[in-house]
Each structure stands twice: as structure tokens, then as C-alpha cells.
Coordinates of C-alpha atoms in Angstrom, one line a residue:
M5 CA 105.2 148.2 70.7
P6 CA 106.5 144.6 70.4
Q7 CA 106.8 142.4 73.5
D8 CA 110.7 142.5 73.5
V9 CA 112.6 145.8 73.4
I10 CA 116.4 146.1 73.4
A11 CA 118.3 149.1 74.6
L12 CA 121.8 149.5 73.1
T13 CA 123.9 152.0 75.0
P14 CA 127.6 153.0 74.9
Q15 CA 127.7 153.0 78.8
M16 CA 126.7 150.4 81.3
P17 CA 123.3 151.1 82.8
D18 CA 124.1 151.3 86.6
I19 CA 121.6 150.8 89.4
K20 CA 120.5 154.5 89.5
T21 CA 119.9 154.5 85.7
L22 CA 117.9 151.3 85.8
L23 CA 115.8 152.6 88.7
A24 CA 115.2 155.8 86.8
A25 CA 114.1 153.8 83.8
L26 CA 111.9 151.5 85.8
H27 CA 110.0 154.6 87.1
A28 CA 108.4 154.7 83.7
G29 CA 105.4 153.1 85.4
G30 CA 105.1 155.7 88.1
P31 CA 105.7 155.3 91.8
D32 CA 102.9 152.7 92.5
L33 CA 104.8 149.8 90.9
R34 CA 107.1 147.4 92.7
V35 CA 110.7 146.4 91.7
N36 CA 111.6 142.8 92.5
R37 CA 114.8 140.8 91.7
A38 CA 114.8 137.3 90.2
A39 CA 117.2 134.7 88.8
G40 CA 119.8 135.2 91.5
G41 CA 119.6 139.0 91.1
S42 CA 120.4 139.0 87.3
V43 CA 116.8 140.0 86.4
A44 CA 114.8 143.1 87.7
Q45 CA 111.0 142.7 87.6
L46 CA 108.5 145.5 87.5
C47 CA 105.3 144.4 89.1
T48 CA 101.9 145.8 90.1
D49 CA 101.2 146.3 93.8
D50 CA 99.4 143.0 93.9
G51 CA 102.3 141.1 92.4
K52 CA 101.4 140.8 88.7
L53 CA 104.5 140.8 86.5
L54 CA 104.7 143.6 84.0
V55 CA 108.2 143.9 82.7
S56 CA 111.5 142.0 83.2
V57 CA 114.9 143.6 82.6
E58 CA 117.8 141.3 82.2
A59 CA 121.3 142.2 83.4
P60 CA 123.1 144.3 80.7
R61 CA 125.6 142.3 78.5
Y62 CA 128.7 144.1 77.1
L63 CA 129.0 143.1 73.5
Q64 CA 132.6 143.1 72.3
V65 CA 132.0 141.0 69.2
P66 CA 131.3 143.0 66.0
G67 CA 128.2 142.2 64.0
E68 CA 126.0 140.6 66.8
T69 CA 123.4 143.3 66.9
E70 CA 123.0 143.2 63.1
R71 CA 122.9 139.3 63.1
L72 CA 120.1 139.1 65.7
L73 CA 118.1 142.3 65.1
G74 CA 118.4 142.9 61.4
L75 CA 120.3 145.0 58.9
G76 CA 119.0 148.3 60.2
I77 CA 120.6 147.9 63.6
Q78 CA 124.4 148.3 63.5
A79 CA 126.3 149.4 66.6
E80 CA 129.6 151.2 66.2
G81 CA 132.1 149.6 68.6
P82 CA 131.4 147.7 71.8
V83 CA 127.9 148.3 73.2
W84 CA 125.8 147.4 76.2
W85 CA 122.8 145.2 75.4
T86 CA 119.9 145.5 77.9
E87 CA 116.9 143.3 77.2
V88 CA 113.5 144.4 78.3
R89 CA 110.6 141.9 78.0
A90 CA 107.0 142.7 78.6
S91 CA 104.4 140.3 80.0
T92 CA 101.7 139.6 77.4
A93 CA 99.1 139.2 80.2
I94 CA 98.5 143.0 80.6
A95 CA 98.1 145.2 77.6
E96 CA 99.9 148.2 79.0
A97 CA 103.1 146.1 79.7
R98 CA 104.3 146.5 76.1
L99 CA 104.1 150.3 76.3
L100 CA 105.9 150.2 79.6
A101 CA 108.7 148.0 78.2
G102 CA 109.2 150.5 75.4
S103 CA 109.3 153.4 77.9
V104 CA 111.9 151.6 80.1
A105 CA 114.2 151.0 77.1
G106 CA 113.6 154.5 75.7
R107 CA 114.6 156.1 79.0
L108 CA 117.8 154.0 79.2
T109 CA 118.9 155.3 75.8
T110 CA 117.8 158.8 76.6
L111 CA 120.0 158.8 79.7
L112 CA 123.0 156.9 78.1
G113 CA 122.8 157.5 74.4
D114 CA 122.7 155.3 71.3
T115 CA 119.5 153.5 70.1
T116 CA 116.7 150.9 70.8
W117 CA 115.2 148.1 68.9
P118 CA 112.6 148.7 67.6
P119 CA 113.5 152.4 67.2
E120 CA 110.0 153.7 68.2
A121 CA 110.6 153.3 71.9
H122 CA 109.5 156.3 74.0
T123 CA 109.9 157.8 77.4
D124 CA 106.3 158.4 78.4
V125 CA 104.9 157.5 81.8
V126 CA 102.6 154.5 81.4
T127 CA 99.6 154.1 83.7
V128 CA 98.7 150.5 84.4
P129 CA 95.0 150.0 85.5
A130 CA 94.7 148.6 89.0
T131 CA 92.1 146.2 87.7
G132 CA 94.4 144.6 85.2
E133 CA 93.6 140.9 84.8
V134 CA 95.9 138.1 83.7
T135 CA 94.2 136.5 80.7
V136 CA 95.1 132.8 80.5
P137 CA 92.8 130.7 78.3
P138 CA 91.0 127.7 79.7
A139 CA 92.8 124.4 79.0
D140 CA 90.0 123.1 76.9
V141 CA 89.7 125.9 74.3
D142 CA 91.1 125.5 70.8
V143 CA 92.5 129.1 70.6
L144 CA 95.4 130.6 72.3
T145 CA 95.1 134.2 73.3
D146 CA 98.0 136.6 73.3
A147 CA 99.3 135.6 76.7
D148 CA 102.2 133.6 78.0
V149 CA 100.5 130.4 79.4
L150 CA 101.5 128.0 82.1
T151 CA 99.6 124.7 82.5
D152 CA 100.5 121.4 84.2
K153 CA 101.7 120.1 80.9
S154 CA 103.3 123.0 79.1
V155 CA 105.0 126.4 79.2
V156 CA 104.0 128.7 76.3
V157 CA 106.3 131.7 75.5
I158 CA 105.2 134.2 72.8
Y159 CA 108.2 135.8 70.9
D160 CA 108.0 138.6 68.3
R161 CA 111.6 139.3 67.2
P162 CA 113.1 138.7 63.8
V163 CA 115.4 136.0 65.1
V164 CA 114.8 133.8 68.2
A165 CA 118.2 133.8 69.9
A166 CA 119.3 131.4 72.6
A167 CA 119.2 134.1 75.2
T168 CA 119.8 133.5 78.8
W169 CA 116.0 133.5 79.6
L170 CA 115.4 130.9 76.9
T171 CA 118.1 128.5 78.0
E172 CA 116.9 128.9 81.6
A173 CA 113.3 128.3 80.6
V174 CA 114.3 125.1 78.8
R175 CA 116.2 123.9 81.8
T176 CA 113.3 124.6 84.1
V177 CA 110.8 123.0 81.8
A178 CA 112.9 119.8 81.6
Q179 CA 113.1 119.6 85.4
D180 CA 109.3 120.1 85.8
R181 CA 108.6 117.5 83.0
R182 CA 106.6 120.1 81.0
Q183 CA 107.0 120.8 77.3
L184 CA 108.1 124.3 76.1
Y185 CA 106.2 125.8 73.2
L186 CA 107.9 128.8 71.5
V187 CA 105.1 130.7 69.7
T188 CA 106.2 133.1 66.9
S189 CA 104.9 134.6 63.7
S190 CA 105.6 133.0 60.3
K191 CA 108.2 135.8 59.7
T192 CA 110.4 134.8 62.6
R193 CA 113.5 132.7 62.2
L194 CA 115.5 130.6 64.7
S195 CA 119.2 131.0 65.2
L196 CA 121.3 127.8 65.0
P197 CA 121.9 127.7 68.8
T198 CA 118.2 128.0 69.4
R199 CA 117.4 125.2 67.0
T200 CA 120.0 123.0 68.7
V201 CA 118.5 123.7 72.1
L202 CA 115.0 123.0 71.0
E203 CA 115.9 119.7 69.3
R204 CA 117.7 118.5 72.4
M205 CA 114.8 119.3 74.9
P206 CA 111.1 118.6 75.2
A207 CA 110.2 121.7 73.2
R208 CA 108.3 122.7 70.0
W209 CA 108.5 125.7 67.7
V210 CA 104.9 126.7 67.1
V211 CA 104.2 129.2 64.2
R212 CA 101.1 131.3 64.2
H213 CA 99.9 132.1 60.7
P214 CA 97.0 134.5 60.1
E215 CA 95.4 132.2 57.5
N216 CA 96.8 128.7 58.3
G217 CA 96.5 128.8 62.1
Y218 CA 99.2 127.0 64.1
Y219 CA 101.8 124.7 62.7
D220 CA 105.2 123.2 63.7
G221 CA 108.0 125.4 62.4
L222 CA 110.4 122.5 61.8
S223 CA 108.1 119.8 60.4
G224 CA 105.1 121.8 59.1
A225 CA 102.6 119.6 61.0
V226 CA 99.3 121.4 61.7
L227 CA 98.8 122.0 65.4
H228 CA 95.8 122.6 67.7
W229 CA 95.7 123.9 71.3
R230 CA 93.9 121.1 73.3
D231 CA 94.1 119.9 76.9
G232 CA 96.7 122.5 77.9
R233 CA 99.2 121.8 75.1
F234 CA 99.8 121.9 71.3
T235 CA 99.1 118.7 69.5
P236 CA 98.7 117.5 65.9
A237 CA 95.1 117.3 64.7
P238 CA 93.7 113.9 66.1
D239 CA 92.4 111.1 64.0
K240 CA 93.2 112.7 60.6
G241 CA 96.8 111.5 60.0
P242 CA 99.7 113.9 59.5
Q243 CA 98.6 117.3 57.9
I244 CA 101.2 119.8 56.6
A245 CA 100.3 123.5 56.7
D246 CA 100.1 125.2 53.3
A247 CA 102.3 128.0 54.8
F248 CA 105.1 125.5 55.3
Q249 CA 105.7 125.3 51.5
P250 CA 108.9 127.1 50.5
P251 CA 108.3 130.5 48.9
P252 CA 109.1 131.0 45.2
G253 CA 112.3 132.7 44.4
K254 CA 115.9 132.1 43.5
G255 CA 117.9 129.6 45.6
G256 CA 121.5 128.6 45.6
E257 CA 122.5 129.5 49.1
R258 CA 124.1 126.7 51.1
Q259 CA 125.3 125.7 54.5
L260 CA 128.3 123.5 55.3
L261 CA 127.6 121.6 58.5
L262 CA 130.0 119.7 60.7
S263 CA 129.3 117.5 63.6
I264 CA 132.5 116.8 65.5
R265 CA 133.0 114.7 68.6
T266 CA 136.3 114.6 70.5
I267 CA 137.2 112.6 73.6
H268 CA 140.1 113.9 75.7
P269 CA 141.9 112.3 78.7
A270 CA 140.9 114.2 81.8
Q271 CA 144.2 115.9 82.5
E272 CA 145.1 118.9 84.7
H273 CA 146.6 120.9 81.8
L274 CA 143.9 120.1 79.2
I275 CA 142.8 123.2 77.2
L276 CA 139.4 122.7 75.4
G277 CA 138.2 124.4 72.2
G278 CA 141.2 123.4 70.0
A279 CA 139.2 121.2 67.7
L280 CA 136.6 124.0 67.1
E281 CA 139.3 126.6 66.5
D282 CA 141.2 124.2 64.1
A283 CA 138.0 123.6 62.1
W284 CA 137.2 127.3 62.0
Q285 CA 140.7 128.3 60.9
T286 CA 140.9 125.6 58.2
L287 CA 137.5 126.4 56.7
T288 CA 137.5 130.2 57.0
G289 CA 141.1 131.3 57.4
S290 CA 140.6 132.8 60.9
P291 CA 139.6 131.6 64.4
P292 CA 136.2 132.3 66.0
A293 CA 135.6 135.9 66.8
G294 CA 133.7 135.4 70.1
W295 CA 132.0 133.0 72.4
A296 CA 129.4 133.1 75.3
T297 CA 127.1 130.8 77.2
A298 CA 124.1 132.4 75.5
E299 CA 123.2 134.8 72.6
P300 CA 124.1 137.5 71.9
V301 CA 127.7 136.4 71.9
N302 CA 129.6 139.1 73.8
V303 CA 133.2 138.2 74.6
P304 CA 136.3 137.6 72.4
W305 CA 137.2 133.9 71.7
S306 CA 139.2 132.3 74.5
P307 CA 139.8 128.5 74.7
R308 CA 141.2 129.0 78.3
Q309 CA 138.0 130.8 79.4
L310 CA 135.9 128.0 77.8
T311 CA 138.0 125.4 79.7
D312 CA 137.4 127.3 83.0
L313 CA 133.7 127.2 82.3
A314 CA 133.8 123.5 81.6
R315 CA 135.7 122.8 84.9
S316 CA 133.3 124.9 86.9
R317 CA 130.3 123.0 85.4
A318 CA 132.0 119.7 86.0
R319 CA 132.4 120.5 89.8
Q320 CA 128.6 121.0 89.8
A321 CA 128.2 117.7 87.9
Q322 CA 126.7 119.6 84.9
P323 CA 127.7 119.8 81.2
A324 CA 128.9 123.1 79.8
W325 CA 127.2 124.6 76.8
A326 CA 128.6 127.5 74.7
V327 CA 128.1 129.4 71.5
A328 CA 130.8 130.7 69.2
V329 CA 130.5 133.1 66.2
G330 CA 132.8 134.3 63.4
T331 CA 133.5 137.6 61.8
A332 CA 130.7 139.5 60.0
D333 CA 132.1 138.9 56.5
R334 CA 131.8 135.0 56.8
P335 CA 128.6 133.7 58.4
A336 CA 129.7 131.0 60.8
I337 CA 128.3 129.8 64.1
A338 CA 128.8 126.8 66.4
T339 CA 127.6 125.3 69.6
S340 CA 129.8 123.2 71.9
R341 CA 128.6 120.8 74.6
I342 CA 131.3 119.7 77.0
A343 CA 130.7 116.9 79.5
H344 CA 132.8 114.6 81.8
T345 CA 131.9 110.9 81.0
Q346 CA 133.4 107.5 81.6
E347 CA 135.4 107.9 78.4
G348 CA 137.0 111.2 79.4
V349 CA 136.2 114.9 78.6
E350 CA 133.9 114.9 75.6
E351 CA 133.2 117.8 73.2
H352 CA 130.2 117.6 71.0
I353 CA 130.5 120.4 68.4
T354 CA 128.0 121.6 65.8
L355 CA 129.6 124.0 63.3
A356 CA 127.7 125.7 60.4
L357 CA 129.1 128.0 57.7
G358 CA 126.9 129.9 55.2
Y359 CA 127.6 130.6 51.5
A360 CA 125.8 132.8 49.0
A361 CA 124.7 131.4 45.6
D362 CA 127.9 132.6 43.9
E363 CA 130.3 131.1 46.6
K364 CA 131.8 127.6 46.7
P365 CA 132.0 125.8 50.0
P366 CA 135.5 124.6 50.7
I367 CA 134.7 120.9 50.8
E368 CA 138.2 120.1 49.4
R369 CA 139.7 121.1 52.8
L370 CA 137.7 118.5 54.7
P371 CA 140.3 115.6 54.4
R372 CA 143.0 118.0 55.7
L373 CA 140.8 119.0 58.6
A374 CA 140.0 115.4 59.4
E375 CA 143.7 114.6 59.5
S376 CA 144.5 117.5 61.8
L377 CA 141.7 116.7 64.2
A378 CA 142.7 113.1 64.4
A379 CA 146.3 113.9 65.0
R380 CA 146.1 116.8 67.4
H381 CA 142.6 116.9 69.0
N382 CA 141.6 113.4 69.9
L383 CA 138.9 113.1 67.3
A384 CA 136.3 110.4 67.8
T385 CA 134.0 111.1 64.8
M386 CA 133.3 113.8 62.3
I387 CA 130.3 114.0 59.9
S388 CA 130.2 116.8 57.3
E389 CA 127.1 117.7 55.3
L390 CA 126.0 120.2 52.7
R391 CA 122.5 121.7 52.7
A392 CA 120.5 124.0 50.5
A393 CA 119.5 126.6 53.1
R394 CA 119.9 130.3 54.1
A395 CA 123.5 131.6 54.1
D396 CA 122.8 133.6 57.2
L397 CA 122.4 130.3 59.1
T398 CA 119.0 131.0 60.5
T399 CA 116.0 128.6 60.2
P400 CA 112.8 130.0 58.6
A401 CA 109.3 128.7 59.3
H402 CA 109.1 126.8 56.0
Y403 CA 110.4 123.7 54.4
E404 CA 114.2 123.3 53.7
P405 CA 115.6 120.2 52.3
P406 CA 117.6 117.9 54.6
P407 CA 121.4 118.0 54.5
I408 CA 123.3 115.6 52.2
P409 CA 126.4 113.9 53.7
L410 CA 129.8 114.7 52.3
S411 CA 132.1 112.6 54.4
L412 CA 132.5 110.6 57.6
T413 CA 135.7 110.4 59.6
L414 CA 136.4 107.8 62.4
G415 CA 139.2 108.7 64.8
P416 CA 141.9 106.2 65.8
D417 CA 140.0 104.9 68.9
A418 CA 136.8 104.3 66.8
V419 CA 138.8 102.5 64.2
A420 CA 140.5 100.3 66.8
D421 CA 137.1 99.5 68.4
L422 CA 135.6 98.4 65.1
G423 CA 138.8 96.5 64.0
I424 CA 140.8 97.9 61.1
S425 CA 139.7 95.2 58.6
H426 CA 136.0 95.7 59.4
A427 CA 136.4 99.5 59.4
R428 CA 138.1 99.5 55.9
N429 CA 135.2 97.5 54.4
A430 CA 132.3 99.1 56.3
L431 CA 131.2 100.9 53.1
P432 CA 131.9 98.5 50.2
D433 CA 131.5 101.2 47.5
R434 CA 133.5 103.9 49.4
A435 CA 137.1 103.1 50.1
P436 CA 138.3 105.2 53.0
T437 CA 141.5 107.3 53.1
Q438 CA 143.9 106.3 55.9
L439 CA 145.0 109.2 58.1
G440 CA 148.0 109.0 60.5
P441 CA 150.3 106.1 61.3
A442 CA 149.5 102.6 60.0
A443 CA 149.7 101.2 63.5
R444 CA 146.9 103.5 64.7
P445 CA 145.1 105.1 61.8
A446 CA 142.0 107.2 61.5
L447 CA 139.8 106.6 58.4
H448 CA 138.1 109.3 56.3
Y449 CA 135.2 108.1 54.1
P450 CA 134.2 110.5 51.2
L451 CA 130.5 110.1 50.5
G452 CA 129.9 112.6 47.7
D453 CA 130.0 116.2 46.7
G454 CA 126.7 117.2 48.4
T455 CA 124.5 117.1 45.3
D456 CA 123.4 113.4 45.3
P457 CA 120.7 112.5 47.9
A458 CA 121.8 108.9 47.6
A459 CA 124.8 109.7 49.8

């Protein structure tokens, strides 16, 4: 059994059902609650964690199970997603997680990922020991590891999603001034939200290759486990793992990437999410399908609910972070970070759209989108780029070329801050297009068609 098992059921697992499933370990195990009651923990009598069960999530957005678990997992209609995670410290925990998930689907119907979950009672030896390697060894065993410098989480799913436990781990690590290491196999990929989270925090994606050892999944740098953390090989200069080389095969898939920043006056009747919805509608022909504060995305798209979340976070002096996805026929995903600043209410949006080799990204619509964002959604800046990368918008553990800029748009306030004359001549070989009224224009700078790296 893998470390993580997902139960997909047509009915919500209630308390009685969860308790029945947790009895897969027999009567001698304890059930604790954590994370404010949203996580149930199955522990040995002496307190060793075996299995964590997250609160079920009701997925109302089509295509999410297939996006995160693979083509073989496709739920018909809304489904309850219950995540069961085994500790890697005790060997029997994986079998126990499989039995917990298997019992849930036996009682409620539908399926599990992976499908080989079972319902057997799993006996955990009373002498089970937590195996954490000494800090000075150069090999990491199959155990989640906590040191005074780092938190190591081993992950064995096809796609590392920005699940609730991961975003919570990142927040905790940042507060404790540790670094998070996400350890996966070379076959695992990152979702766009996960990559966005890791790039913003003290975290590293560590890939474990059976022949090449450990390397950084985003840069390819060879890594070693020393002094309680992963570090590049010392005194040898940068080394790139052979496994980081892109595999042979046909290419042609591309991603259209947008980075949008808006700044709104802090008003009582402000509704957020309009810029993201406008961009989605312009580039795909439909609005986002769903949104959530973590993956999997589980509720239909609602700018008002997104605004309510941002207001709630603002009262706690915290930014709001959300994920949005599109329909299954057009790969599209976005993250939005909303914060109250001295400038106003700022939205920082990253939007990615995927295109197969025989599809043409709609870059001709970007000037129209820029004009709409500047006129209706308080645009500050927008950068658009084109990248040769997977159409499913996941990041593999090998080299992908960097994105090539397509255009830059400065909103009216940014143009006014620079001065209209200076802004018009900022790029001598690229004359900008004026958007909006002459007294207060935005400027759109075309930089190329996404094929010339000189852009």
C-alpha cells in the first residue's frame, strides 16, 4: 500500500462510519483529534501516530479526482473525498491506512485510490519503533523526519496537490523557522498551486531517484542529507543530476501564463475575483468552474464567497489564498493571494492555461483582456508568458525551459507614477498601445509571439 489512500464515497462519512473504519486496527488503538478537530488520528497506546484521517471534502467540481489521481479515477457526479495518510515510521501503518479507506467505501460505496485497499484488521506490534535517522547520516530512511532545521514529508501520489495538510505544514514551518522538504519519486509531479506555495516559502522539492540519488525537482541540483537537512554537494560547485534531463519524445505542448496584480480601494461593497473571472472568460469562453482554499477544489465558483473569505482573513490580519480550476475540457488553474496593504486591497493572481501540440494559445486576445482589466478591475500590472511545458499544467521532476514573455501591461496608476512620457519610451524598440482615456491611460507593451527567447 502507498502512504496516502483516498476514499471516494457518494455519502458523507459520519462519526459512526469513521469510528467503524478506524477500528481496522483493533480495539487497542487510540483515536485522537487534531487541527481543531478537522483531523482524526489513530495512535498506539503509547502515543505513536499511525494514521491521520482528514475531514471529508464534498467535491462538486467535475474532473478533480481525475486531475489529481490519474485517468483511471473518474467519479460520476459529486463525491466525498476522505484522505487517509499513514505514518512512515511504522511499517504496518500503510496497511492500516488501506484498511481504513477500504472500510469507508465498503460501508458507503464507490471506490478508493489506489483500488487495492482492503478491509482486513491490521495488527500493530506493541514494540513498534519510530525510525528517524541520525542527523549526521548521508541517507534518509523511509520515515518522515523532524529536526531542529527541517521538516521532511515523504509523498507517493502521482500529483502533489496543495492539500490542507500541506498548506498547514508550510505555515507551521515558516513560523518555526525550519525548512520544509517534500520528498517524492521521480515519477511524481507538482500541481501549479503546490509549486506556487513552495516557491513562496522556505521549502524544497526533493526527488529520490533509484540511480541518481537525491536532487532538487525544480533546479536539478544534486542534494545530500547532512546535518539535519538537504544541501547541495559541498565544495564541488553546482552539479545537475542526470535524471533531470528531459526525456526524449515529442513536444509541442504549451502553457499560457498570466501574472495579474490589481489594487482596489477598500470599500464596503467591493466584490473580489472579477479580474480572474474576466481573464478566464476572455481566454476560455467560460468562467472558472470552482474554487477552494486548498486542493482538491470542491465548491462552485463564487466571487462573493471569495470576498467573504478575504474579509474574514483581513479581520485576523492575514492574507487570503485560494485556488480556482476550470472545466475538464480546457486545462486551466489559478491561484489568488488577497491582502490588505497601504495601497488598498491587492489581488495577486497567477493563471495558467494548457494547450496540446495541435492547439493554438489565444495570444491575440491579450490586448483586449488588458484593456478590460484596466477599465473595469483596477489593474496595476499584467505579465503574459508562453512556455513549452505540459498541457495538464503539472510540473514534472525534469528540466522544462523557462517561459518567454509575450506582453507587459501597466495600469493607469502605474503609468501615472512613472510619468506618461517616460512610460511610453521605457522600451525604445517596443512602442506600447494606449488603453483607455488619454488623460489617464494604461499602456500595453507587446514583447513577441512567445518563440524568441530575446523577449
